[in-house]
């Protein structure tokens, strides 16, 4: 279906949004995750995303399909960046179209949550102090590997 | 049996490689991971990992076959 | 502040989204209301929006300011179309940027709800059967004026 | 007193105009609306309306002044 994909180039949100258009859709909700200049109190300069592509694509498509069957939506798409990103870049783009806004908001939020939880993609943050590290956010210390 | 291992994120950093082929008598991911942890010095506890074989998530008792591609997945941080 | 405005030409979502960019923002949620081909079981061909502009602008700015003080967001904007629209046109665009996604989703949804409830803008739907009518949705019959 | 009235949506359709200036002895929106309803044949009940004077929402007992711009707002349908 290719409603989920990984991209090693900048995400074109306008093009993705056009792909959701449908005459029966009255609401479109888009989430963009932007690389921000801080995390957990540390100053971030850039980051890298790495993915286990085969499983990420399968799991991503599964999440979109689940969202479409779970919520009253006409279509949904998700693109996740891999590679090197700088402050302000779009890391993840999730768009949902639906007849009504309630289900568009619910489905969009749900997809973002599930992608963050399930899809095998990892973030390596590079800090202003020169330090860097892969994030493995399960409540345990980052360095504990 | 021969297993193809792929490593991501901190496991790749610690292993010093993104993939390798190994020979092992382990028949399940549960038996295999401690061998790799010893070999590479992985300190990440097994209960923090998920495991995938040939591109699909499996449980820790999954029966491994010769030439399987096996990935131990540290907690993800996409989004 | 001009974070709310009425537009008699097509809304440029990409430009509006760029205006929200900020290094400290990690999440951007956008809602677009699209003119859809049906409403309440009737086939819609086009519609007109009319606004009481002075009050709409004041009330719209007030809603955005309330959202910014009520939710943890870095910025928010809303543009509402007036004039003649056809199926697929963007009727309303609401965008919110925030450090974290929870408040971006909450604030975006809240702004859409409040604009629909409070801002003096009226929709005239033109139906496939040639009929048309201003919508005054307070639970009473549309024609009862 | 002289009042400038502006009409929107179905009230403009029924009035057949978007604005007019009238002379009235009514001193509040509550007293003024029935006069306009009679004049134009508005059938919309007052409890469905809000009222704005000079661009700001006011209550029905608001004291009107000469040359005020007054708008009776039917239920809105933006978004």
Coordinates of C-alpha atoms in Angstrom, one line a residue:
Chain A
X1 CA 0.0 0.0 0.0
X2 CA 3.0 2.3 0.7
X3 CA 1.0 4.5 3.1
X4 CA 4.1 4.3 5.4
X5 CA 7.6 5.0 4.2
X6 CA 11.1 5.9 5.2
X7 CA 12.7 8.9 3.5
X8 CA 16.4 9.8 3.3
X9 CA 15.5 13.2 1.9
X10 CA 13.5 16.1 3.2
X11 CA 9.8 15.4 3.6
X12 CA 7.5 17.3 1.3
X13 CA 4.5 17.9 3.5
X14 CA 2.4 19.7 0.8
X15 CA 2.8 16.7 -1.6
X16 CA 1.8 14.2 1.1
X17 CA -1.2 16.3 2.1
X18 CA -2.4 16.4 -1.5
X19 CA -2.3 12.6 -1.7
X20 CA -4.9 12.5 1.1
X21 CA -7.5 14.6 -0.8
X22 CA -10.9 13.1 -1.3
X23 CA -14.3 14.7 -2.0
X24 CA -15.9 12.9 0.9
X25 CA -13.2 14.1 3.4
X26 CA -14.1 17.2 5.4
X27 CA -11.2 17.2 7.9
X28 CA -7.5 16.7 7.6
X29 CA -5.2 16.6 10.6
X30 CA -1.4 16.6 10.1
X31 CA 1.2 16.0 12.7
X32 CA 4.8 17.0 12.1
X33 CA 7.6 16.2 14.4
X34 CA 10.3 18.8 14.2
X35 CA 13.9 18.5 15.3
X36 CA 14.1 20.9 18.2
X37 CA 17.1 22.5 19.8
X38 CA 16.8 20.8 23.2
X39 CA 15.9 17.5 24.8
X40 CA 15.8 16.6 28.4
X41 CA 17.5 19.8 29.4
X42 CA 20.4 19.3 26.9
X43 CA 21.2 21.6 23.9
X44 CA 20.8 19.5 20.7
X45 CA 22.7 20.5 17.5
X46 CA 21.7 17.7 15.1
X47 CA 20.6 14.1 15.0
X48 CA 20.7 10.9 13.0
X49 CA 17.9 8.4 12.6
X50 CA 18.6 4.8 11.8
X51 CA 15.9 2.2 10.9
X52 CA 15.7 -1.5 10.4
X53 CA 13.9 -0.8 7.1
X54 CA 12.2 -4.1 6.3
X55 CA 10.6 -4.4 9.7
X56 CA 9.9 -0.6 9.9
X57 CA 8.0 -0.7 6.7
X58 CA 6.0 -3.7 7.6
X59 CA 5.2 -2.4 11.1
X60 CA 4.4 1.1 9.8
X61 CA 2.0 -0.2 7.2
X62 CA 0.4 -2.4 9.9
X63 CA -0.2 0.7 12.1
X64 CA -1.8 2.7 9.3
X65 CA -4.1 -0.2 8.4
X66 CA -5.0 -0.6 12.1
X67 CA -5.8 3.1 12.3
X68 CA -8.0 3.0 9.2
X69 CA -10.0 0.0 10.5
X70 CA -10.1 1.4 14.1
X71 CA -11.2 5.0 13.3
X72 CA -13.7 6.5 10.8
X73 CA -11.1 7.9 8.4
X74 CA -10.8 8.0 4.6
X75 CA -7.0 7.8 4.4
X76 CA -3.8 8.1 6.4
X77 CA -0.1 8.3 5.6
X78 CA 3.1 8.5 7.5
X79 CA 6.6 9.3 6.4
X80 CA 9.6 9.0 8.7
X81 CA 13.0 10.5 8.0
X82 CA 16.3 8.5 8.3
X83 CA 19.8 9.9 8.0
X84 CA 21.2 13.2 9.3
X85 CA 18.8 15.9 10.4
X86 CA 19.3 19.5 11.7
X87 CA 17.2 21.8 13.9
X88 CA 13.9 22.5 12.2
X89 CA 13.8 19.5 9.9
X90 CA 10.7 17.3 9.8
X91 CA 11.5 14.0 11.4
X92 CA 8.0 12.5 11.0
X93 CA 4.9 13.5 9.1
X94 CA 1.6 11.9 9.8
X95 CA -1.6 12.9 7.9
X96 CA -5.1 11.7 8.3
X97 CA -8.3 12.6 6.3
X98 CA -11.8 11.9 7.5
X99 CA -15.4 13.0 7.1
X100 CA -15.3 14.5 10.5
X101 CA -12.6 16.1 12.6
X102 CA -13.0 14.1 15.8
X103 CA -11.8 10.8 14.2
X104 CA -9.1 12.7 12.2
X105 CA -7.6 14.1 15.4
X106 CA -7.9 10.7 17.3
X107 CA -6.4 8.7 14.4
X108 CA -3.5 11.1 13.8
X109 CA -2.5 11.1 17.5
X110 CA -2.9 7.3 17.7
X111 CA -0.6 6.7 14.7
X112 CA 2.1 9.0 16.1
X113 CA 2.0 7.2 19.5
X114 CA 2.1 3.8 17.9
X115 CA 5.0 4.6 15.5
X116 CA 7.0 6.0 18.4
X117 CA 6.3 2.8 20.4
X118 CA 6.6 0.1 17.7
X119 CA 8.5 1.0 14.6
X120 CA 12.2 0.1 14.7
X121 CA 13.8 3.5 14.3
X122 CA 16.4 5.0 16.5
X123 CA 17.5 8.5 17.2
X124 CA 21.1 9.5 17.9
X125 CA 21.3 13.0 19.4
X126 CA 24.4 15.2 19.0
X127 CA 24.7 17.7 21.8
X128 CA 26.2 21.1 22.0
X129 CA 28.8 19.8 24.4
X130 CA 30.2 17.3 21.8
X131 CA 28.5 14.3 23.4
X132 CA 26.1 12.1 21.5
X133 CA 24.1 9.0 22.1
X134 CA 21.4 6.7 20.9
X135 CA 18.1 7.1 22.7
X136 CA 16.5 3.9 24.1
X137 CA 13.7 5.4 26.0
X138 CA 12.2 2.7 28.2
X139 CA 12.8 4.5 31.5
X140 CA 16.3 3.1 31.9
X141 CA 19.5 5.2 31.6
X142 CA 20.4 5.9 28.0
X143 CA 24.0 4.8 28.5
X144 CA 23.1 1.4 30.0
X145 CA 24.0 -0.9 27.1
Chain B
X1 CA 23.9 -23.4 12.5
X2 CA 24.8 -20.2 10.6
X3 CA 23.0 -17.1 11.6
X4 CA 23.1 -13.7 10.0
X5 CA 23.0 -11.0 12.7
X6 CA 22.2 -7.3 12.1
X7 CA 22.8 -4.6 14.7
X8 CA 21.3 -1.2 15.1
X9 CA 21.8 1.9 17.2
X10 CA 23.8 1.3 20.4
X11 CA 24.2 -2.4 19.8
X12 CA 25.8 -1.6 16.4
X13 CA 28.1 0.9 18.2
X14 CA 29.1 -1.7 20.8
X15 CA 29.5 -4.5 18.3
X16 CA 31.5 -2.2 16.0
X17 CA 29.6 -3.5 13.0
X18 CA 26.1 -3.4 11.5
X19 CA 26.1 -7.1 10.6
X20 CA 28.0 -10.4 10.8
X21 CA 27.5 -14.1 10.2
X22 CA 28.1 -16.4 13.1
X23 CA 28.0 -20.1 13.8
X24 CA 26.2 -21.1 17.0
X25 CA 24.5 -24.1 18.6
X26 CA 21.8 -21.9 20.1
X27 CA 18.3 -22.8 18.8
X28 CA 16.3 -19.8 20.2
X29 CA 16.9 -16.1 20.5
X30 CA 16.9 -16.6 24.3
X31 CA 19.9 -18.9 24.0
X32 CA 21.6 -16.9 21.3
X33 CA 21.6 -13.4 22.9
X34 CA 23.9 -14.2 25.9
X35 CA 26.5 -15.7 23.5
X36 CA 26.5 -12.4 21.5
X37 CA 26.5 -10.3 24.7
X38 CA 29.6 -12.2 25.8
X39 CA 31.3 -12.0 22.4
X40 CA 30.6 -8.2 22.0
X41 CA 30.3 -7.0 25.5
X42 CA 26.6 -6.0 25.2
X43 CA 25.4 -4.8 28.6
X44 CA 21.7 -4.3 27.5
X45 CA 19.5 -6.6 29.5
X46 CA 17.4 -9.0 27.4
X47 CA 14.1 -7.7 28.9
X48 CA 14.8 -4.4 27.2
X49 CA 15.0 -6.0 23.8
X50 CA 12.6 -7.3 21.2
X51 CA 13.7 -9.8 18.6
X52 CA 12.9 -10.1 14.9
X53 CA 13.7 -13.1 12.6
X54 CA 13.7 -12.6 8.8
X55 CA 11.9 -9.2 9.1
X56 CA 9.1 -10.3 11.5
X57 CA 8.9 -9.9 15.3
X58 CA 9.0 -13.3 17.1
X59 CA 9.1 -14.5 20.7
X60 CA 12.2 -15.4 22.6
X61 CA 11.5 -19.2 22.2
X62 CA 11.1 -19.0 18.4
X63 CA 12.9 -22.0 16.8
X64 CA 15.8 -20.6 14.7
X65 CA 16.7 -22.1 11.3
X66 CA 19.9 -22.2 9.4
X67 CA 20.7 -18.9 7.7
X68 CA 18.0 -17.0 9.5
X69 CA 18.5 -13.2 9.7
X70 CA 18.2 -12.2 13.4
X71 CA 17.9 -8.8 14.9
X72 CA 17.8 -7.9 18.6
X73 CA 16.0 -4.6 18.8
X74 CA 16.9 -2.1 21.5
X75 CA 14.0 0.2 22.7
X76 CA 13.1 2.4 19.7
X77 CA 13.2 6.2 19.6
X78 CA 11.6 7.2 16.3
X79 CA 9.1 10.1 16.0
Chain C
X1 CA -1.0 40.2 16.4
X2 CA -2.7 38.9 13.2
X3 CA -2.6 35.3 14.3
X4 CA -6.2 35.0 13.1
X5 CA -7.4 36.3 9.8
X6 CA -10.1 36.0 7.2
X7 CA -9.1 35.3 3.6
X8 CA -11.0 35.8 0.4
X9 CA -8.4 33.8 -1.6
X10 CA -7.2 30.2 -1.3
X11 CA -5.4 29.5 1.9
X12 CA -1.7 28.6 1.4
X13 CA -1.1 26.0 4.1
X14 CA 2.6 25.7 3.4
X15 CA 3.2 29.4 4.0
X16 CA 1.2 29.4 7.2
X17 CA 3.0 26.4 8.5
X18 CA 6.4 28.1 7.8
X19 CA 5.3 31.0 9.9
X20 CA 5.0 28.7 13.0
X21 CA 8.6 27.4 12.8
X22 CA 10.7 27.9 15.9
X23 CA 13.9 26.1 17.1
X24 CA 12.3 25.3 20.4
X25 CA 9.2 23.7 18.8
X26 CA 9.3 19.9 18.4
X27 CA 5.7 19.3 17.4
X28 CA 3.3 20.9 14.9
X29 CA -0.3 20.0 14.5
X30 CA -2.4 21.3 11.6
X31 CA -6.1 21.0 11.1
X32 CA -7.6 21.7 7.7
X33 CA -11.4 21.9 7.2
X34 CA -12.1 20.8 3.6
X35 CA -15.4 21.5 1.7
X36 CA -16.8 18.0 1.3
X37 CA -19.4 16.8 -1.1
X38 CA -22.1 16.0 1.4
X39 CA -23.6 17.2 4.7
X40 CA -26.4 15.8 6.7
X41 CA -27.2 13.3 3.9
X42 CA -27.4 16.0 1.2
X43 CA -25.2 16.3 -1.8
X44 CA -23.3 19.6 -1.6
X45 CA -21.9 21.4 -4.8
X46 CA -20.4 24.5 -3.4
X47 CA -20.7 27.0 -0.5
X48 CA -20.3 30.6 0.6
X49 CA -18.9 31.9 3.8
X50 CA -19.9 35.3 5.1
X51 CA -18.3 36.9 8.1
X52 CA -18.9 39.9 10.3
X53 CA -15.3 40.8 9.8
X54 CA -14.6 43.3 12.7
X55 CA -16.0 41.0 15.4
X56 CA -14.6 37.8 13.7
X57 CA -11.1 39.2 13.8
X58 CA -11.4 40.3 17.4
X59 CA -12.9 37.0 18.5
X60 CA -10.5 35.0 16.5
X61 CA -7.5 36.8 18.0
X62 CA -9.0 36.3 21.5
X63 CA -9.3 32.5 20.9
X64 CA -5.7 32.2 19.8
X65 CA -4.5 34.2 22.7
X66 CA -6.6 32.1 25.1
X67 CA -5.1 28.9 23.5
X68 CA -1.6 30.2 23.9
X69 CA -2.1 31.0 27.6
X70 CA -4.1 27.8 28.3
X71 CA -1.8 25.3 26.6
X72 CA 1.9 24.9 26.5
X73 CA 2.4 26.0 22.9
X74 CA 5.0 28.2 21.2
X75 CA 2.6 29.7 18.6
X76 CA -0.8 29.2 16.9
X77 CA -2.5 30.6 13.8
X78 CA -5.9 30.4 12.2
X79 CA -7.1 31.4 8.8
X80 CA -10.8 31.2 7.8
X81 CA -12.0 31.5 4.2
X82 CA -14.8 33.8 3.2
X83 CA -16.5 34.0 -0.2
X84 CA -17.3 31.2 -2.7
X85 CA -15.8 27.8 -2.1
X86 CA -15.9 24.5 -4.1
X87 CA -15.4 20.9 -3.1
X88 CA -11.9 20.3 -1.8
X89 CA -11.2 23.9 -0.9
X90 CA -9.7 24.6 2.5
X91 CA -12.4 26.4 4.6
X92 CA -10.3 26.7 7.8
X93 CA -6.7 26.2 8.6
X94 CA -5.5 26.0 12.2
X95 CA -1.8 25.3 13.0
X96 CA -0.2 25.0 16.4
X97 CA 3.5 24.6 17.3
X98 CA 4.7 23.3 20.7
X99 CA 7.6 21.7 22.4
X100 CA 5.6 18.5 22.9
X101 CA 2.9 16.9 20.8
X102 CA 0.3 16.5 23.5
X103 CA -0.3 20.2 24.0
X104 CA -0.1 20.8 20.2
X105 CA -2.9 18.3 19.6
X106 CA -5.0 19.6 22.5
X107 CA -4.6 23.3 21.5
X108 CA -5.3 22.7 17.8
X109 CA -8.5 20.8 18.6
X110 CA -9.6 23.4 21.1
X111 CA -9.1 26.3 18.7
X112 CA -11.1 24.6 16.0
X113 CA -14.0 23.9 18.5
X114 CA -14.0 27.5 19.8
X115 CA -13.8 29.1 16.3
X116 CA -16.8 27.0 15.2
X117 CA -18.7 28.0 18.3
X118 CA -17.8 31.7 18.7
X119 CA -16.6 33.4 15.6
X120 CA -19.3 35.2 13.6
X121 CA -18.9 33.3 10.2
X122 CA -21.9 31.7 8.4
X123 CA -22.0 29.0 5.8
X124 CA -24.4 28.9 2.9
X125 CA -24.6 25.5 1.4
X126 CA -25.7 25.0 -2.2
X127 CA -27.1 21.5 -2.8
X128 CA -27.2 19.3 -5.9
X129 CA -31.0 19.7 -6.0
X130 CA -30.7 23.4 -6.5
X131 CA -31.7 24.3 -2.9
X132 CA -29.5 26.3 -0.7
X133 CA -29.5 27.7 2.8
X134 CA -27.6 29.4 5.6
X135 CA -26.7 27.0 8.4
X136 CA -27.5 28.1 11.9
X137 CA -26.6 25.0 13.8
X138 CA -28.0 25.3 17.3
X139 CA -30.2 22.3 17.2
X140 CA -33.2 24.1 15.7
X141 CA -34.4 23.7 12.2
X142 CA -32.3 25.5 9.6
X143 CA -35.3 27.2 7.9
X144 CA -36.7 28.6 11.2
X145 CA -35.8 32.3 10.8
Chain D
X1 CA -32.0 57.7 18.3
X2 CA -30.3 56.7 15.0
X3 CA -28.9 53.2 14.9
X4 CA -26.9 51.6 12.1
X5 CA -28.0 48.0 11.7
X6 CA -26.0 45.3 9.9
X7 CA -27.4 41.9 8.9
X8 CA -25.7 38.7 8.1
X9 CA -26.7 35.2 6.7
X10 CA -30.4 34.4 6.9
X11 CA -31.2 37.7 8.6
X12 CA -29.7 39.6 5.6
X13 CA -31.7 37.4 3.2
X14 CA -35.0 38.1 5.1
X15 CA -34.3 41.8 5.5
X16 CA -33.3 42.0 1.9
X17 CA -30.3 44.2 2.8
X18 CA -26.9 44.0 4.5
X19 CA -27.3 47.3 6.4
X20 CA -29.7 50.1 7.1
X21 CA -30.0 53.1 9.4
X22 CA -33.1 53.4 11.4
X23 CA -34.7 55.7 14.0
X24 CA -36.0 54.1 17.1
X25 CA -36.9 54.9 20.7
X26 CA -35.6 51.5 21.9
X27 CA -32.7 51.9 24.4
X28 CA -31.6 48.3 24.6
X29 CA -31.1 45.4 22.1
X30 CA -33.9 43.6 23.9
X31 CA -36.3 46.4 23.1
X32 CA -34.9 46.9 19.6
X33 CA -35.0 43.4 18.1
X34 CA -38.8 43.0 18.2
X35 CA -39.2 46.3 16.3
X36 CA -36.9 44.9 13.6
X37 CA -38.6 41.5 13.6
X38 CA -41.9 43.2 12.9
X39 CA -40.4 45.5 10.3
X40 CA -38.7 42.8 8.3
X41 CA -40.6 39.6 9.3
X42 CA -37.7 38.0 11.2
X43 CA -38.9 34.7 12.6
X44 CA -35.7 33.8 14.5
X45 CA -36.3 33.8 18.3
X46 CA -34.2 36.2 20.3
X47 CA -32.8 33.3 22.4
X48 CA -31.1 32.0 19.3
X49 CA -29.3 35.3 18.7
X50 CA -26.3 37.1 20.2
X51 CA -25.9 40.9 19.9
X52 CA -22.8 43.0 19.1
X53 CA -22.5 46.8 19.4
X54 CA -19.7 48.6 17.7
X55 CA -17.8 45.4 17.1
X56 CA -18.0 43.9 20.6
X57 CA -20.4 41.4 22.0
X58 CA -22.8 42.9 24.6
X59 CA -25.7 41.7 26.7
X60 CA -29.3 42.3 25.9
X61 CA -29.7 45.1 28.4
X62 CA -26.7 47.1 27.0
X63 CA -27.6 50.8 26.9
X64 CA -27.6 51.9 23.3
X65 CA -26.2 55.3 22.2
X66 CA -27.0 57.4 19.2
X67 CA -25.2 56.2 16.0
X68 CA -24.3 52.8 17.5
X69 CA -23.6 50.0 15.0
X70 CA -25.8 47.1 16.1
X71 CA -25.6 43.5 14.8
X72 CA -27.9 40.6 15.8
X73 CA -26.0 37.4 15.2
X74 CA -27.7 34.2 14.3
X75 CA -26.1 31.0 15.3
X76 CA -22.7 30.8 13.6
X77 CA -21.6 28.0 11.2
X78 CA -17.9 28.6 10.4
X79 CA -15.2 26.0 10.4

